[in-house]
CSV table of N, CA and C in Angstrom, one decimal:
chain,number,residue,atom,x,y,z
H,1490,UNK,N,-6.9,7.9,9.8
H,1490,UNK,CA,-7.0,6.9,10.9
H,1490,UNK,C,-6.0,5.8,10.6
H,1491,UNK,N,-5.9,5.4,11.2
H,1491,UNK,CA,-4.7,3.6,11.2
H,1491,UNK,C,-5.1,3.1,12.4
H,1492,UNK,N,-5.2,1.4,12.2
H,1492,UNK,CA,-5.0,0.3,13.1
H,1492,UNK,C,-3.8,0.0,13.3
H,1493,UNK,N,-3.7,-0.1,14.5
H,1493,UNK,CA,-2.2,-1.2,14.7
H,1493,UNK,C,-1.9,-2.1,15.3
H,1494,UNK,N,-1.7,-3.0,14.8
H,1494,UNK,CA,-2.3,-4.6,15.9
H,1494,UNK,C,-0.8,-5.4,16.0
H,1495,UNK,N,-1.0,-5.8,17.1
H,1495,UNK,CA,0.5,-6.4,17.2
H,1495,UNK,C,0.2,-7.9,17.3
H,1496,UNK,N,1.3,-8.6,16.3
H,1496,UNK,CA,1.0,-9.9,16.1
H,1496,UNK,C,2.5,-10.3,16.7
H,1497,UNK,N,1.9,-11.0,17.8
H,1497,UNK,CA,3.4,-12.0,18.7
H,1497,UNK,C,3.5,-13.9,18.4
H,1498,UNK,N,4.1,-13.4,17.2
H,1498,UNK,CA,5.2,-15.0,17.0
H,1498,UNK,C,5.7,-15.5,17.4
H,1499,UNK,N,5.8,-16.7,17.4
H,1499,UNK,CA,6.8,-17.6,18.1
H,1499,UNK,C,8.3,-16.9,17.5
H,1500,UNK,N,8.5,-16.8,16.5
H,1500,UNK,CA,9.6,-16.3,15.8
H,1500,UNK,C,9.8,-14.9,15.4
H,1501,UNK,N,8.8,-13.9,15.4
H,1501,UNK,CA,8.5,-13.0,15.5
H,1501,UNK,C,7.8,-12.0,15.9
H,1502,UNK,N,8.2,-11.0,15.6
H,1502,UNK,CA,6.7,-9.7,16.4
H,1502,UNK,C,6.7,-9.1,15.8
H,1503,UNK,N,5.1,-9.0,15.3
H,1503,UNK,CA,4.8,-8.1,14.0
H,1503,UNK,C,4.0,-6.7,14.8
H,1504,UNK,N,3.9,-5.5,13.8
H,1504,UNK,CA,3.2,-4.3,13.6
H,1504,UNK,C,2.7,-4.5,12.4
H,1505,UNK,N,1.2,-4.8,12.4
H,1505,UNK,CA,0.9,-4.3,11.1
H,1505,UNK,C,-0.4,-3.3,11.1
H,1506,UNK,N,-0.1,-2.4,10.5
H,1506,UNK,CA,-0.7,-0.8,10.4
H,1506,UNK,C,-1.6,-1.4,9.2
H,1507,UNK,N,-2.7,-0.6,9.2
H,1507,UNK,CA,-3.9,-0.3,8.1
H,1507,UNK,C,-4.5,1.3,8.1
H,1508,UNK,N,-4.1,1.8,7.0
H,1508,UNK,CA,-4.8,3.0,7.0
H,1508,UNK,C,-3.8,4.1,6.9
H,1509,UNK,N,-3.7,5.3,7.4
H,1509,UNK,CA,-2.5,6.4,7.1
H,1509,UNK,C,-1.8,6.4,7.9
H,1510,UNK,N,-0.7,6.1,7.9
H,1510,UNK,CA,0.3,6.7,9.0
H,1510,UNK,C,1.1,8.3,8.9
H,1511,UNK,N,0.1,9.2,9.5
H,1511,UNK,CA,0.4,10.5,9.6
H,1511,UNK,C,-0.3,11.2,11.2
H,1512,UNK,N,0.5,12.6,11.2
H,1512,UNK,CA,-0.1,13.2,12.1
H,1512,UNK,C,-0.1,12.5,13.4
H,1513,UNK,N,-0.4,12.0,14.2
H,1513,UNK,CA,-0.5,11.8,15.7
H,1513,UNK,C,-0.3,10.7,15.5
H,1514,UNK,N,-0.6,9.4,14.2
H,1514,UNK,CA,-0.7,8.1,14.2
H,1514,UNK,C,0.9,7.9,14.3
H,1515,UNK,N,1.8,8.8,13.7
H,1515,UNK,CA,3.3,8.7,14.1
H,1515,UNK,C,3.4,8.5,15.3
H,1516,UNK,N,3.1,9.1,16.0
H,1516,UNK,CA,3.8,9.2,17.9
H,1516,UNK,C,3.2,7.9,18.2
H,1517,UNK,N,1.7,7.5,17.6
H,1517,UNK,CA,0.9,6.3,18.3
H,1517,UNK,C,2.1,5.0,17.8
H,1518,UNK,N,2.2,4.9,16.8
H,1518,UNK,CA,3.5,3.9,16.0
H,1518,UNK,C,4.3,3.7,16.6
H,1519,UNK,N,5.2,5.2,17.0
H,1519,UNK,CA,6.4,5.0,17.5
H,1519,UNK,C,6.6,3.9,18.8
H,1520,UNK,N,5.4,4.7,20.2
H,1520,UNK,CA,4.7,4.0,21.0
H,1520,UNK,C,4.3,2.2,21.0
H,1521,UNK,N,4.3,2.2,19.7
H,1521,UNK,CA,3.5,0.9,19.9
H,1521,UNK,C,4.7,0.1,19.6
H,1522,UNK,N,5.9,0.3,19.0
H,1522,UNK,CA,6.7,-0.2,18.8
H,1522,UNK,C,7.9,-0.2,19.4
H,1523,UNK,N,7.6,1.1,20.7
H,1523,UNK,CA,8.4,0.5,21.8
H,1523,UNK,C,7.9,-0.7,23.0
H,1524,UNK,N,6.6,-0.5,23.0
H,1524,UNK,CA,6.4,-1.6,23.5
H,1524,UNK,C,6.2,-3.0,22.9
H,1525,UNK,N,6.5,-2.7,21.6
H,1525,UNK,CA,7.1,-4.3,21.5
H,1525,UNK,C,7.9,-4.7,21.1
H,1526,UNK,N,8.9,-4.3,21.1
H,1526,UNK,CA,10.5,-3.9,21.4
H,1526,UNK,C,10.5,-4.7,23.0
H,1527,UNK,N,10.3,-4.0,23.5
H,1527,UNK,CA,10.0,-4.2,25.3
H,1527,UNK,C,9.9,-5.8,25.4
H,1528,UNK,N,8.8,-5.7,24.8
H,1528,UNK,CA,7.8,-7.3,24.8
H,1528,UNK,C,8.7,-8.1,23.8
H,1529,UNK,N,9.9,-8.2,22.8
H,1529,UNK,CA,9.8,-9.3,21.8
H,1529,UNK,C,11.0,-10.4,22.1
H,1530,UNK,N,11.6,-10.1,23.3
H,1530,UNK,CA,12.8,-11.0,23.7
H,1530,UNK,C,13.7,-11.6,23.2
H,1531,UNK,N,13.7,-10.3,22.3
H,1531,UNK,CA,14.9,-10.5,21.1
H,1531,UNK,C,14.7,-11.0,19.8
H,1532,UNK,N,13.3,-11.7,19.8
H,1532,UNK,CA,12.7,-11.8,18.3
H,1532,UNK,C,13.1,-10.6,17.5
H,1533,UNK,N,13.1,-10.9,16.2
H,1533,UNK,CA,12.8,-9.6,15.1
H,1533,UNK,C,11.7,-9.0,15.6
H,1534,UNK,N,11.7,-7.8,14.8
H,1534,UNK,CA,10.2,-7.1,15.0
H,1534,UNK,C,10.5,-6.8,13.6
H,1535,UNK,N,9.0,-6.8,13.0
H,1535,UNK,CA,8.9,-6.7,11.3
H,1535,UNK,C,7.7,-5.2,11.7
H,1536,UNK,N,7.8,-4.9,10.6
H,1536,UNK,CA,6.6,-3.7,10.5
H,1536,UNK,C,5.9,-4.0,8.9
H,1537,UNK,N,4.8,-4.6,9.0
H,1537,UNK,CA,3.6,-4.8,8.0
H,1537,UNK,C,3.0,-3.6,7.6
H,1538,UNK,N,3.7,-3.2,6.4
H,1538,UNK,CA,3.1,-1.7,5.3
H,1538,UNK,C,2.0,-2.3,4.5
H,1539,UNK,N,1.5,-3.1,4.2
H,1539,UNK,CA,1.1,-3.6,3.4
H,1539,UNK,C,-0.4,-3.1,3.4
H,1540,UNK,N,-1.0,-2.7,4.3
H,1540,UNK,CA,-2.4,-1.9,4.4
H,1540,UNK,C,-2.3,-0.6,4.7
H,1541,UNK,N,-1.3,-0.2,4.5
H,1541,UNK,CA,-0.5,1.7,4.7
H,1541,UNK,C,-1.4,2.1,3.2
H,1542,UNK,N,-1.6,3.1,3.2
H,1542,UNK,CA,-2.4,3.9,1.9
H,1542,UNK,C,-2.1,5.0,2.0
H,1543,UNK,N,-1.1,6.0,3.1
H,1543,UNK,CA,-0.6,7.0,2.8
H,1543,UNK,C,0.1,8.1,4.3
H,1544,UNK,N,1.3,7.7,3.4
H,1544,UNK,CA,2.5,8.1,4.8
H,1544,UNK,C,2.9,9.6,4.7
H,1545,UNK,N,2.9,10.6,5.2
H,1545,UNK,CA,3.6,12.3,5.7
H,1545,UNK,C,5.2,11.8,6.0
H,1546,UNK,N,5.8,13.1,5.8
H,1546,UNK,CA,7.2,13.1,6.1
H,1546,UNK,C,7.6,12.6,8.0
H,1547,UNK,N,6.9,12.9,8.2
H,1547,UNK,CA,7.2,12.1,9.6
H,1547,UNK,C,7.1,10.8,9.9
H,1548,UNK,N,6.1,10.6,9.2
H,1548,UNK,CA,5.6,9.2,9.0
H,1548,UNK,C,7.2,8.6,7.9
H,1549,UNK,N,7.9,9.0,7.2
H,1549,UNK,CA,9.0,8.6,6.3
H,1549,UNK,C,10.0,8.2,7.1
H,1550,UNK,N,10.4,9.3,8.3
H,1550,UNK,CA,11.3,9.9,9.0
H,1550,UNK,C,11.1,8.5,10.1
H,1551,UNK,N,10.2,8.5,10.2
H,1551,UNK,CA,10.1,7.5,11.7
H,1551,UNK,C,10.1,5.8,11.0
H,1552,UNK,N,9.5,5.6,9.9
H,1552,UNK,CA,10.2,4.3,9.3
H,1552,UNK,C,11.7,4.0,9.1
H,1553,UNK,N,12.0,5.2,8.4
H,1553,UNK,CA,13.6,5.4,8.5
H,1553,UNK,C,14.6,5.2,10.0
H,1554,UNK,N,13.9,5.5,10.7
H,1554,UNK,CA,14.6,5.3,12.4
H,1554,UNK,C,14.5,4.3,12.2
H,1555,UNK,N,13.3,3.6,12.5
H,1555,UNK,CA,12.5,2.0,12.7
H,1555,UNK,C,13.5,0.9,12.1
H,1556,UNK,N,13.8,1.3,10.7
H,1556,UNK,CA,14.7,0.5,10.1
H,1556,UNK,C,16.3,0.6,10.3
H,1557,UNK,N,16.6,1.7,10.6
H,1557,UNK,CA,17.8,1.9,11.4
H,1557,UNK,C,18.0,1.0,12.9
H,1558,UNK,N,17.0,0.6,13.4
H,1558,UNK,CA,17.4,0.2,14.6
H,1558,UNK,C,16.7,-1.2,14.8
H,1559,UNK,N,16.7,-1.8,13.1
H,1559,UNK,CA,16.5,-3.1,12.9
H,1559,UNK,C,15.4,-3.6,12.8
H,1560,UNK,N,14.0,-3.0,12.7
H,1560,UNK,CA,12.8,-3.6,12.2
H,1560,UNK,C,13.2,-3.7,10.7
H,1561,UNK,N,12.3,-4.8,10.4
H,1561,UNK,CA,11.9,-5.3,8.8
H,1561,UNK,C,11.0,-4.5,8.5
H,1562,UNK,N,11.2,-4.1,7.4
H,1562,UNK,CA,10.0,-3.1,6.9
H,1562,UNK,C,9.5,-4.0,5.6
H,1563,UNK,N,8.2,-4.5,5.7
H,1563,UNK,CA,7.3,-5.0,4.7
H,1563,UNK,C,6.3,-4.5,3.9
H,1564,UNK,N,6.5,-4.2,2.8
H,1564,UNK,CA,5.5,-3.4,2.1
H,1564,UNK,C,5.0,-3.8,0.6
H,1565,UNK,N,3.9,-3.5,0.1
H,1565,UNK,CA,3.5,-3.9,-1.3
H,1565,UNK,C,2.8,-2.5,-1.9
H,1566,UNK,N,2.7,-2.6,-3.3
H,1566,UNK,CA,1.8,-1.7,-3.6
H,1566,UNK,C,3.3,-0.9,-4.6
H,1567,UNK,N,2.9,-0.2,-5.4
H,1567,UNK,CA,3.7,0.8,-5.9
H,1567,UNK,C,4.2,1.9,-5.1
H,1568,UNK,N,3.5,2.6,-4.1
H,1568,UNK,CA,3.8,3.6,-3.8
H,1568,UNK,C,4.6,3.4,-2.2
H,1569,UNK,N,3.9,2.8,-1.5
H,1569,UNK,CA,4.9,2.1,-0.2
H,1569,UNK,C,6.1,1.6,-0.7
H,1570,UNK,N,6.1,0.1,-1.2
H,1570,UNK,CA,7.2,0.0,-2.2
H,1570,UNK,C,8.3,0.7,-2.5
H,1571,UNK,N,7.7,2.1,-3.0
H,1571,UNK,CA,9.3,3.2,-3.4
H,1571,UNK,C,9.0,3.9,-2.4
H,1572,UNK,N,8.7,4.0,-1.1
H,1572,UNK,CA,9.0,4.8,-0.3
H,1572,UNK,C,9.9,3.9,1.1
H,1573,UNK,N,9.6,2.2,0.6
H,1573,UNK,CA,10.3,1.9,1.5
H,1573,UNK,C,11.9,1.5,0.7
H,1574,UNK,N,11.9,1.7,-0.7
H,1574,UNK,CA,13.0,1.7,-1.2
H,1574,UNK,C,13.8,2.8,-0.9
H,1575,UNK,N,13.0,4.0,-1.1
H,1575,UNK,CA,14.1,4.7,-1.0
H,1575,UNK,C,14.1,5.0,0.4
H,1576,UNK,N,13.6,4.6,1.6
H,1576,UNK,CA,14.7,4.8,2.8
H,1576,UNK,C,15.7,4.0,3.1
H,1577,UNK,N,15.7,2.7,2.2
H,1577,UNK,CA,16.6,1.7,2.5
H,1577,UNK,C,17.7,2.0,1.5
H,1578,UNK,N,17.6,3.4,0.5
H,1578,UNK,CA,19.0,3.8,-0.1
H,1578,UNK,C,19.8,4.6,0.3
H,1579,UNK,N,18.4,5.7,1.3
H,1579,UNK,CA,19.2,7.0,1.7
H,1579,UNK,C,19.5,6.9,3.4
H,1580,UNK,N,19.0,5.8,4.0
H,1580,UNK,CA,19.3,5.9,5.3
H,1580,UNK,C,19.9,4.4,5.2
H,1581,UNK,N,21.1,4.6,5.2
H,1581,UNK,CA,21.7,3.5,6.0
H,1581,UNK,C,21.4,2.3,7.2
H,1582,UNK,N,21.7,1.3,7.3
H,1582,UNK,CA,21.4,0.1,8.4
H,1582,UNK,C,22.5,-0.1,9.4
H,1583,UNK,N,21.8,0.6,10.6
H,1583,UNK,CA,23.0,-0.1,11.8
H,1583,UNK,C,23.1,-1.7,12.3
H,1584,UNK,N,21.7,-2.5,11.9
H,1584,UNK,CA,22.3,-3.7,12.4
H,1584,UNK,C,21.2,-4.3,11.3
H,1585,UNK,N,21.5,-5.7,11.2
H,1585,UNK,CA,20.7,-6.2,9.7
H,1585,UNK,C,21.9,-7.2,9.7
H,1586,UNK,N,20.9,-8.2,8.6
H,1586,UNK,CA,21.5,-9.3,7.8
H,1586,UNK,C,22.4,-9.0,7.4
H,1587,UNK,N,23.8,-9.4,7.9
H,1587,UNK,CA,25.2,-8.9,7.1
H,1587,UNK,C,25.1,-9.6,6.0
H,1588,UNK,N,24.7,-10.9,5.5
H,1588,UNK,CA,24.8,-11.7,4.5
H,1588,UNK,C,24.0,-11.1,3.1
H,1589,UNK,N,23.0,-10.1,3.3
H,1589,UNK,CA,22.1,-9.6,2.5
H,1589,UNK,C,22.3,-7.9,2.2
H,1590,UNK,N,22.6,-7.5,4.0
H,1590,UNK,CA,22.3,-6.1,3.8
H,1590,UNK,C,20.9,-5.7,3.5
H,1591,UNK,N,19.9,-5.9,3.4
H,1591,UNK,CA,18.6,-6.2,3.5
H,1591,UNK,C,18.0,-6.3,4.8
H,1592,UNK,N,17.2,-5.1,4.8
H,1592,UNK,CA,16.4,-4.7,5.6
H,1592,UNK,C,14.8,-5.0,5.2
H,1593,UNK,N,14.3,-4.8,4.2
H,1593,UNK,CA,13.0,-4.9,3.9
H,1593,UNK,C,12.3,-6.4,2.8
H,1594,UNK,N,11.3,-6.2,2.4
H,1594,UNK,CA,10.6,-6.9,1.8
H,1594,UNK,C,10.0,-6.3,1.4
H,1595,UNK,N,9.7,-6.6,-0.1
H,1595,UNK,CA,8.7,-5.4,-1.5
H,1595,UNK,C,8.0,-6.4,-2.1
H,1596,UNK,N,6.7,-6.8,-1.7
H,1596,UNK,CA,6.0,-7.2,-3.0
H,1596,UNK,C,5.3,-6.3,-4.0
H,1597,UNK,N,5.2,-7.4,-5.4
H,1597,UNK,CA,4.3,-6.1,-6.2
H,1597,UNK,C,2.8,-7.0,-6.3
H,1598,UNK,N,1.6,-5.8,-6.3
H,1598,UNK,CA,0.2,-6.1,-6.3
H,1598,UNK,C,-0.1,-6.3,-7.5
């Protein structure tokens, strides 16, 4: 199961997921994050991993787009953490902080 609650900032538009993102919750994600895409009038859109507890390859595959096409990916924990590291080694960024090249944000718990 996963929540997905969309938090609209003055300065940004958050997704933040709780729970697994697999199986159908992928297509629900994808979905939820076109419509706020739609909705963020050019705000960032960030994606909050931080209550993620366990992602399938599709679920990898579709963060990896996500961050390709400029969401911030936020995550903590050990295992999120290197999963959002390593899409931010093996999939390249089409648009992002040129000053940083940084796409994401890793806390450790």
């Amino acid at each position: 199961m996963l929540r997905i609650t969309l938090l609209d900032g003055l300065e940004q538009v958050t997704l933040k997921l709780e729970g697994s993102l697999v199986g159908v919750w992928v297509k629900e994600t994808e979905a939820a994050w076109r419509s706020a895409k739609a909705a963020s009038a050019g705000r960032p859109l960030v994606l909050d991993l931080k209550a993620v507890n366990r992602v399938d390859q599709a679920g990898v595959y579709l963060l990896a787009l996500l961050r390709q096409r400029g969401v911030r990916l936020v995550a903590s924990g050990t295992a999120m953490a290197e999963i959002v590291r390593t899409i931010e080694k093996e999939w390249p960024r089409n648009e992002g902080d040129p000053s940083t090249g940084r796409a994401t944000e890793l806390t450790k718990e």
